[in-house]
CSV table of C-alpha atoms in Angstrom, one decimal:
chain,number,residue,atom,x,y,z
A,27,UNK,CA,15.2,81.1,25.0
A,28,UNK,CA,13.6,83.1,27.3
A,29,UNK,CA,13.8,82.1,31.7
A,30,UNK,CA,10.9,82.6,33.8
A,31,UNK,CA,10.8,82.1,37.5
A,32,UNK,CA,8.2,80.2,39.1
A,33,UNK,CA,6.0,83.0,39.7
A,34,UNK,CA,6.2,84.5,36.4
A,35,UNK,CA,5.0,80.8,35.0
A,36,UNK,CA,2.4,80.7,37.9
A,37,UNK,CA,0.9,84.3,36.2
A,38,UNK,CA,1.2,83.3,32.5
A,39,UNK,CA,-0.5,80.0,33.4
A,40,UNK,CA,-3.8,81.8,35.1
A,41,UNK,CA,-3.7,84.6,32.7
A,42,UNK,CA,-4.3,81.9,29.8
A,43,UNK,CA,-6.6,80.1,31.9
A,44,UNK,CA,-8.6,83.3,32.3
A,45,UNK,CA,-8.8,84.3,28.7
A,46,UNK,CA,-10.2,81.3,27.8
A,47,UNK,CA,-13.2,81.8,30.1
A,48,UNK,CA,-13.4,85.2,29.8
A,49,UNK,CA,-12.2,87.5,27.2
A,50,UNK,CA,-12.1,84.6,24.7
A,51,UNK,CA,-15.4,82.8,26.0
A,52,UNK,CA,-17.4,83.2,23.0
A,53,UNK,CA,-14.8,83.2,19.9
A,54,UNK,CA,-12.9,80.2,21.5
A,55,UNK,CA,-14.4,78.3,24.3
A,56,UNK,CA,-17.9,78.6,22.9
A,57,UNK,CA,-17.0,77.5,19.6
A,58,UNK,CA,-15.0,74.6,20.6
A,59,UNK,CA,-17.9,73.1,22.8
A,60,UNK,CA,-20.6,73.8,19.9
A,61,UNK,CA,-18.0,71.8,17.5
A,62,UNK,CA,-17.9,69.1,20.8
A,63,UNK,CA,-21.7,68.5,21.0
A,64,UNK,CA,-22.4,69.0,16.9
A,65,UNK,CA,-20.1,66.3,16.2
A,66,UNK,CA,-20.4,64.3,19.1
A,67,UNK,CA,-16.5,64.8,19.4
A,68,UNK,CA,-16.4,63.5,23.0
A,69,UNK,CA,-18.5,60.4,24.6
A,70,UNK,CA,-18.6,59.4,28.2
A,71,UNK,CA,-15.8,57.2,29.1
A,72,UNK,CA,-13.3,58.3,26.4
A,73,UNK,CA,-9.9,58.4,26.9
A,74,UNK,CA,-8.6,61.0,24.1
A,75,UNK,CA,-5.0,61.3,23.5
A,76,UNK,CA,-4.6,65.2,23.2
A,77,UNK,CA,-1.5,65.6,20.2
A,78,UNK,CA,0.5,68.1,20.8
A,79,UNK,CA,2.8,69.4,18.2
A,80,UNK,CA,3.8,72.6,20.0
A,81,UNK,CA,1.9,74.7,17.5
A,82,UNK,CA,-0.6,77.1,18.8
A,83,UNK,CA,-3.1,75.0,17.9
A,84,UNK,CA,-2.6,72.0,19.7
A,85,UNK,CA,-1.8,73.6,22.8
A,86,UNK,CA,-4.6,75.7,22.6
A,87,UNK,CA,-6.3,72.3,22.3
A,88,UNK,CA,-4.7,70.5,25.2
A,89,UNK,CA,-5.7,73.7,27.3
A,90,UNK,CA,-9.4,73.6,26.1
A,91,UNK,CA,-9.7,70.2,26.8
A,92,UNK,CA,-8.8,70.9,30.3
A,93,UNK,CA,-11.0,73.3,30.8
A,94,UNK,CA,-14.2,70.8,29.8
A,95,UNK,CA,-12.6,68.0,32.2
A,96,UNK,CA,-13.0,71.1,35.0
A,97,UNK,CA,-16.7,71.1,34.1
A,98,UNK,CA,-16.8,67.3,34.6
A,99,UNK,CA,-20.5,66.5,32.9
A,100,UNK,CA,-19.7,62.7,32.8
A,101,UNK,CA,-16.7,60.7,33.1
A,102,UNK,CA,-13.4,60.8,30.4
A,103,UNK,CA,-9.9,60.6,30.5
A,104,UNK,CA,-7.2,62.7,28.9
A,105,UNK,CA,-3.5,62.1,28.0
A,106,UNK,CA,-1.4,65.2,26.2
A,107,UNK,CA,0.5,63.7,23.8
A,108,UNK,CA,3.6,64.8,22.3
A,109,UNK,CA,5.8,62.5,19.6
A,110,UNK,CA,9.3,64.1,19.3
A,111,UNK,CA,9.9,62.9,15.4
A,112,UNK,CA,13.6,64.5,16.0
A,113,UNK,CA,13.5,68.0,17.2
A,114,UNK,CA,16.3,69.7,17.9
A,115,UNK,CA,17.3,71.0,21.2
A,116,UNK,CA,15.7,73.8,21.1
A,117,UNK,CA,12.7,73.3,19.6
A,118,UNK,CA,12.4,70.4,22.0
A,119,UNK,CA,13.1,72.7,25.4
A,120,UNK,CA,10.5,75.5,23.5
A,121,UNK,CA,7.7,72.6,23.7
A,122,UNK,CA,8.3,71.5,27.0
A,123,UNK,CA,8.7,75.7,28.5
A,124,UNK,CA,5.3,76.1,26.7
A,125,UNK,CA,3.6,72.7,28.9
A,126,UNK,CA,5.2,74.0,31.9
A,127,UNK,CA,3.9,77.3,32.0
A,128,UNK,CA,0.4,76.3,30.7
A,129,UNK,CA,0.5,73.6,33.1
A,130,UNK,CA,0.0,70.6,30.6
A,131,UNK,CA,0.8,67.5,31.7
A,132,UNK,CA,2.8,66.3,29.0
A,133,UNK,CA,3.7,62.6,28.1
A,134,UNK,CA,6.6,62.8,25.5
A,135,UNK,CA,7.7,59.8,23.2
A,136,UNK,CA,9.8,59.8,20.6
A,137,UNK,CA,10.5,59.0,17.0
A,138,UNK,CA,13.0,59.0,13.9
A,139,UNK,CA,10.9,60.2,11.7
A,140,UNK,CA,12.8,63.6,10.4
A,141,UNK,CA,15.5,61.5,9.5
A,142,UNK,CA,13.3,58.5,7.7
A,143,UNK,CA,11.8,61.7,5.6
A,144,UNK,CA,15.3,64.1,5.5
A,145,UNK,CA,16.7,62.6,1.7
A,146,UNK,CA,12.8,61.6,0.5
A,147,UNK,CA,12.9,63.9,-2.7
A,148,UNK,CA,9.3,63.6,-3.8
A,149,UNK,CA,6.6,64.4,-1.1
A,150,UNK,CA,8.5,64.5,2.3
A,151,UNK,CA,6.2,66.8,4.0
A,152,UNK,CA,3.3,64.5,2.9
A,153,UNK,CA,5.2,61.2,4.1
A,154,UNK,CA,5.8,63.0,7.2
A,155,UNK,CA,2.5,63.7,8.3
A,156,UNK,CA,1.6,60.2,7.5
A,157,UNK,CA,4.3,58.7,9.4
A,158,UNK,CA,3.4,61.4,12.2
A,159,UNK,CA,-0.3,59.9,12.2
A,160,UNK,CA,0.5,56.5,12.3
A,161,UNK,CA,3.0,56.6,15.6
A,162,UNK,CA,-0.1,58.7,17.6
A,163,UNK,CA,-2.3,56.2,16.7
A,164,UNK,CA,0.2,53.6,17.7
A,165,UNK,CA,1.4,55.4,20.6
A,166,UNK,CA,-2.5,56.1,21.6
A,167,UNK,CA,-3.6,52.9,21.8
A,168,UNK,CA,-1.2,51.6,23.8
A,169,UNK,CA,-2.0,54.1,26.2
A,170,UNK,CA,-5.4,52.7,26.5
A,171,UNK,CA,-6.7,55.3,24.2
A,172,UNK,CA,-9.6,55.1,21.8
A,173,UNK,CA,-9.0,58.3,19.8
A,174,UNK,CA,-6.7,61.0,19.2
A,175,UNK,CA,-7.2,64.4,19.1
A,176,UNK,CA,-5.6,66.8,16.5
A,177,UNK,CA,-5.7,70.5,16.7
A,178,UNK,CA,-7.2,71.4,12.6
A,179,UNK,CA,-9.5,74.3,12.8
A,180,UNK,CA,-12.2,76.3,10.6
A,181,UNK,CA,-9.8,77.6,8.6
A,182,UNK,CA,-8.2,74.4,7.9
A,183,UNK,CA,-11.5,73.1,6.6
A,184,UNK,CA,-12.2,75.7,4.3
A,185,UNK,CA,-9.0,75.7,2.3
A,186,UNK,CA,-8.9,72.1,2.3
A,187,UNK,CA,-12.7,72.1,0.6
A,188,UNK,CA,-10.8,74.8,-1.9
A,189,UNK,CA,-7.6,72.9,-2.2
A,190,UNK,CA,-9.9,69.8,-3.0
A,191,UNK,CA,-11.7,71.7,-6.0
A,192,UNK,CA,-8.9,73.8,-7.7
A,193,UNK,CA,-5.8,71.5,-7.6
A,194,UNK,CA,-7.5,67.7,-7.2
A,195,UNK,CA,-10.7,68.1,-9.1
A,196,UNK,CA,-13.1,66.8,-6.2
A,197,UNK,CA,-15.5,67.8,-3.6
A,198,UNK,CA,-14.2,66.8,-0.2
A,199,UNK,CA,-13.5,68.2,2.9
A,200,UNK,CA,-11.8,67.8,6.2
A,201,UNK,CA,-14.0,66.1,8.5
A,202,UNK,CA,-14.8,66.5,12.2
A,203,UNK,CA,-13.9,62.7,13.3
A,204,UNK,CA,-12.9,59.9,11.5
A,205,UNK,CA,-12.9,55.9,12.5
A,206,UNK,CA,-9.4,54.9,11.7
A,207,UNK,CA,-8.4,52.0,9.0
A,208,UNK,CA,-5.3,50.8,10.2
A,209,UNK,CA,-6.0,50.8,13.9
A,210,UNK,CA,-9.4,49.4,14.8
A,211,UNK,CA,-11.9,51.1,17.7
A,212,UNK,CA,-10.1,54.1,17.0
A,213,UNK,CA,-11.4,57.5,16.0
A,214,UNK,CA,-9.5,60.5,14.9
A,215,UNK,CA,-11.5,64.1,16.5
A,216,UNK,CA,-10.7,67.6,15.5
A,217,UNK,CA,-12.0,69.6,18.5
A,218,UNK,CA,-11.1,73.1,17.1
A,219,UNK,CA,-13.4,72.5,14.2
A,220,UNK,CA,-15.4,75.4,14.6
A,221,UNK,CA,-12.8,77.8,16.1
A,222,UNK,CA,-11.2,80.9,14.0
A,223,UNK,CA,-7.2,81.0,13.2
A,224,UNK,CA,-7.6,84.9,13.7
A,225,UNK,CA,-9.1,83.9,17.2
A,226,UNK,CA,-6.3,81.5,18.0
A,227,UNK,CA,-3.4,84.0,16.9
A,228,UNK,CA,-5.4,86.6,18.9
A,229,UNK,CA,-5.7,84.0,22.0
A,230,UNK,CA,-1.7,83.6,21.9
A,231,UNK,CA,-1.0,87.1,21.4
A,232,UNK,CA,-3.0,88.4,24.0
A,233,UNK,CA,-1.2,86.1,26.6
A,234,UNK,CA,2.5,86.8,25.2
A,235,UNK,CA,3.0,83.1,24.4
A,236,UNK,CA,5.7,82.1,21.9
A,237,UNK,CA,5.0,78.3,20.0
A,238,UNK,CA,6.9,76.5,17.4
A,239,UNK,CA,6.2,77.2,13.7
A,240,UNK,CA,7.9,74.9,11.6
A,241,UNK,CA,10.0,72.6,13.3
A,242,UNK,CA,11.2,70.3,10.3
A,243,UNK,CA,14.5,69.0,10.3
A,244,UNK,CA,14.6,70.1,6.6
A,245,UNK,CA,15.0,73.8,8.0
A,246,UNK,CA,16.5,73.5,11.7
A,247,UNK,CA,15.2,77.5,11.4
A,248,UNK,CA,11.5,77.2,12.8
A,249,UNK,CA,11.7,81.1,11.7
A,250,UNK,CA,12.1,80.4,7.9
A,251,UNK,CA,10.0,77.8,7.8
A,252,UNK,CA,7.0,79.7,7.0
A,253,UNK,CA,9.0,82.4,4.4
A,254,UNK,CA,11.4,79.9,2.7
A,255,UNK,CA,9.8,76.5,2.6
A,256,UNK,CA,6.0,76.3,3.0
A,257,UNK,CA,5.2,78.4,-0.5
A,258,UNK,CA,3.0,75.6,-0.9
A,259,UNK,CA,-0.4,75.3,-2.2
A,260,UNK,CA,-2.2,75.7,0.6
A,261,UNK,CA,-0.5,79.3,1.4
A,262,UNK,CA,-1.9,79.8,-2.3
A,263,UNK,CA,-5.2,78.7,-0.8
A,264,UNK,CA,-4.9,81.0,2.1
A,265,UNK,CA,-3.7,84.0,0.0
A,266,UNK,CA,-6.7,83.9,-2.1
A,267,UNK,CA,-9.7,83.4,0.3
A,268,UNK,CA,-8.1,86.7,1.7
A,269,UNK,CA,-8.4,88.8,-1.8
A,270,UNK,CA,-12.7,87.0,-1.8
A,271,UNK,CA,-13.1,87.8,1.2
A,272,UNK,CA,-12.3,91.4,0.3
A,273,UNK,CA,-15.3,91.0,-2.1
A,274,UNK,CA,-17.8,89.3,-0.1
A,275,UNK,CA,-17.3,89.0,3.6
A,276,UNK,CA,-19.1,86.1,4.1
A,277,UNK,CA,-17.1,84.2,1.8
A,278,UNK,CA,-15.2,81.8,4.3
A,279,UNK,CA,-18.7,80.5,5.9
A,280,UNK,CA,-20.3,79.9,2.5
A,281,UNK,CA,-17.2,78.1,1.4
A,282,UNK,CA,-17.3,76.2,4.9
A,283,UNK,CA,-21.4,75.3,4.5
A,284,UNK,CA,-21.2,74.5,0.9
A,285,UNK,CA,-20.1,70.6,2.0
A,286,UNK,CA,-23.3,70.7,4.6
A,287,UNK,CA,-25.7,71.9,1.7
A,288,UNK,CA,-24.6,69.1,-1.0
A,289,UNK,CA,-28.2,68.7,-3.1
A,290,UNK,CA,-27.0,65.5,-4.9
A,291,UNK,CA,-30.1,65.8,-7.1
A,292,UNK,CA,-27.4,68.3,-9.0
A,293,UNK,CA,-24.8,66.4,-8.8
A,294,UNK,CA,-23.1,64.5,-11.8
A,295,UNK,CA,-21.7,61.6,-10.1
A,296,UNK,CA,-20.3,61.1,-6.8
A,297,UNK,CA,-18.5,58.2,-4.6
A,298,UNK,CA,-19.7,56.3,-1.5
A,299,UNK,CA,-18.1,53.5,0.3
A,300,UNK,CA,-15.5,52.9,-3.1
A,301,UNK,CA,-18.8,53.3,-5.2
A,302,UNK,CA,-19.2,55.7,-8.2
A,303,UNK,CA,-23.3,57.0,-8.4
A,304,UNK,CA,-23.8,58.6,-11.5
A,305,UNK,CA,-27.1,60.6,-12.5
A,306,UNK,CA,-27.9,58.9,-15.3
A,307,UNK,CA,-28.0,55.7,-13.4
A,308,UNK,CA,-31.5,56.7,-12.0
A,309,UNK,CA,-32.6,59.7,-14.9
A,310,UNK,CA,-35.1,56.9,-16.4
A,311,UNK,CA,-36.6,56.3,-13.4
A,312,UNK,CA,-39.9,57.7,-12.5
C-alpha cells in the first residue's frame, strides 16, 4: 500500500473536491441532485447514514453528500458509515487511506459476517448482502438515523430491470427509496440513481484514486474478485447491454424509462400490495 505525506493527502483531497464541481459538474454532481429532488431522496431534518463499502461508489457518495451539506439549503445531518463484516488487514487500512485522503469522516463498526457466510454453499453472496443490510439498518438507527444511504447507480437499475425479465420472469426494478420492513421510520435512498458508472470510473481515474473491488473473505484477493468469482449473472447482464448498445445507442435509457412508461392497459396481470390484477378481471366492464 501506497504512503502519502500530509501534503500529498491535502492535494488529492482538493483535487477530488474540485472535479466534482468542476470538470465533473454536469455528469456527476448535476445528476446526483436531479435524482435528490426527483425522488425527494433528502427531506429537511434527515439524518442519513452515508454506507460506505470502500467501492467507488460509496465514496463517491459520502463525497457528494458533502458537497450538498456545503450548500446548506435547510437543515440535515450526515454520518459515513462503514460496517467492517471481516476485512482483512489490508483491505481494512485501503478503506480507511481512501477516508483520510478524501477527508470523510468515517464511523467504523464491525461485524462477523464473512465468517457467518464463509461455508454457506448455496447463495452466500446473496445472504451476505442481506446480512450486510440488516446491521446498517441496525447500526443506523441507533445512531439516531432515519435512513441509509447506499451507493446503486443508473447502471445498476438498468440491469437489474433486465436481470428481472430474462432470468426471474418479472417486471421490477431497483427503486430510488424504499420504507424498510423490518425497521420501522426507516427508509433506504439511493442517491447515485441517476449517475453513469462510465462517469464514476472516469471521476476516480481522473483523480488517481485506488478503491476496493471485491473484498470477500471467499477470495482474500480483491484483484480476482472480479475475473475468478463474480461470472455471475449480472456480468452476463452487463456484457450484453454492451453488444445492444452497439445497435442502438439509446438502448440503456429506453431500458431505464421502460419501468416509468408502464401502460397497464397492456398489461396481463400485475401485483400490488401482495395482490394479483389480472385483465380479465375488468375486460367485461364497460
Amino acid at each position: 500500500m501506497e504512503i502519502y505525506t500530509s501534503e500529498q493527502i491535502h492535494t488529492m483531497s482538493e483535487k477530488a473536491e474540485n472535479s466534482i464541481k468542476k470538470k465533473f459538474r454536469k455528469e456527476i454532481w448535476g445528476r446526483f441532485t436531479a435524482g435528490i429532488l426527483e425522488y425527494k431522496l433528502v427531506e429537511p431534518n434527515d439524518k442519513i447514514a452515508v454506507c460506505i463499502s470502500g467501492g467507488k461508489d460509496s465514496m463517491l457518495m459520502a463525497k457528494l453528500f458533502q458537497e450538498l451539506k456545503r450548500h446548506d439549503k435547510f437543515p440535515f445531518e450526515l454520518v459515513f458509515l462503514v460496517m467492517d463484516p471481516g476485512y482483512n488487514k489490508e483491505n481494512r487500512e485501503l478503506i480507511e487511506l481512501n477516508a483520510k485522503i478524501l477527508n470523510v469522516p468515517i464511523t467504523v463498526f464491525e461485524t462477523n459476517i464473512f465468517e457467518s457466510v464463509f461455508n454457506v454453499e448455496k447463495y452466500p453472496c446473496y445472504l451476505c448482502a442481506r446480512m450486510r443490510r440488516g446491521y446498517l439498518y441496525k447500526k443506523a438507527k441507533e445512531l439516531g438515523c432515519n435512513k441509509i444511504a447506499l451507493g446503486h447507480h443508473y447502471d445498476d437499475v438498468i440491469e437489474t430491470i433486465l436481470m428481472g425479465m430474462l432470468y426471474g420472469g418479472q417486471i421490477q426494478t431497483m427503486m430510488p427509496k424504499l420504507h424498510s420492513t423490518n425497521y420501522e421510520g426507516m427508509e433506504l435512498i439511493r442517491p447515485m440513481y441517476l449517475i453513469r458508472e462510465s462517469a464514476i470510473k472516469h471521476w476516480r481515474d481522473y483523480n488517481n484514486l485506488k478503491f476496493l473491488q471485491c473484498a470477500c473473505k471467499l477470495t482474500e484477493d480483491s484483484m480476482k474478485c472480479d475475473k475468478e468469482f463474480n461470472i455471475s449473472k449480472r456480468q452476463e447482464i452487463k456484457e450484453l447491454i454492451a453488444r445492444l448498445k452497439m445497435i442502438n445507442p439509446q438502448i440503456e435509457n429506453n431500458i431505464f424509462h421502460s419501468v416509468e412508461n408502464v401502460n397497464l392497459d397492456t398489461i396481463i396481470s400485475y401485483k400490488q400490495n401482495s395482490e394479483r390484477y389480472h385483465f380479465l378481471d375488468n375486460y367485461e366492464k364497460p
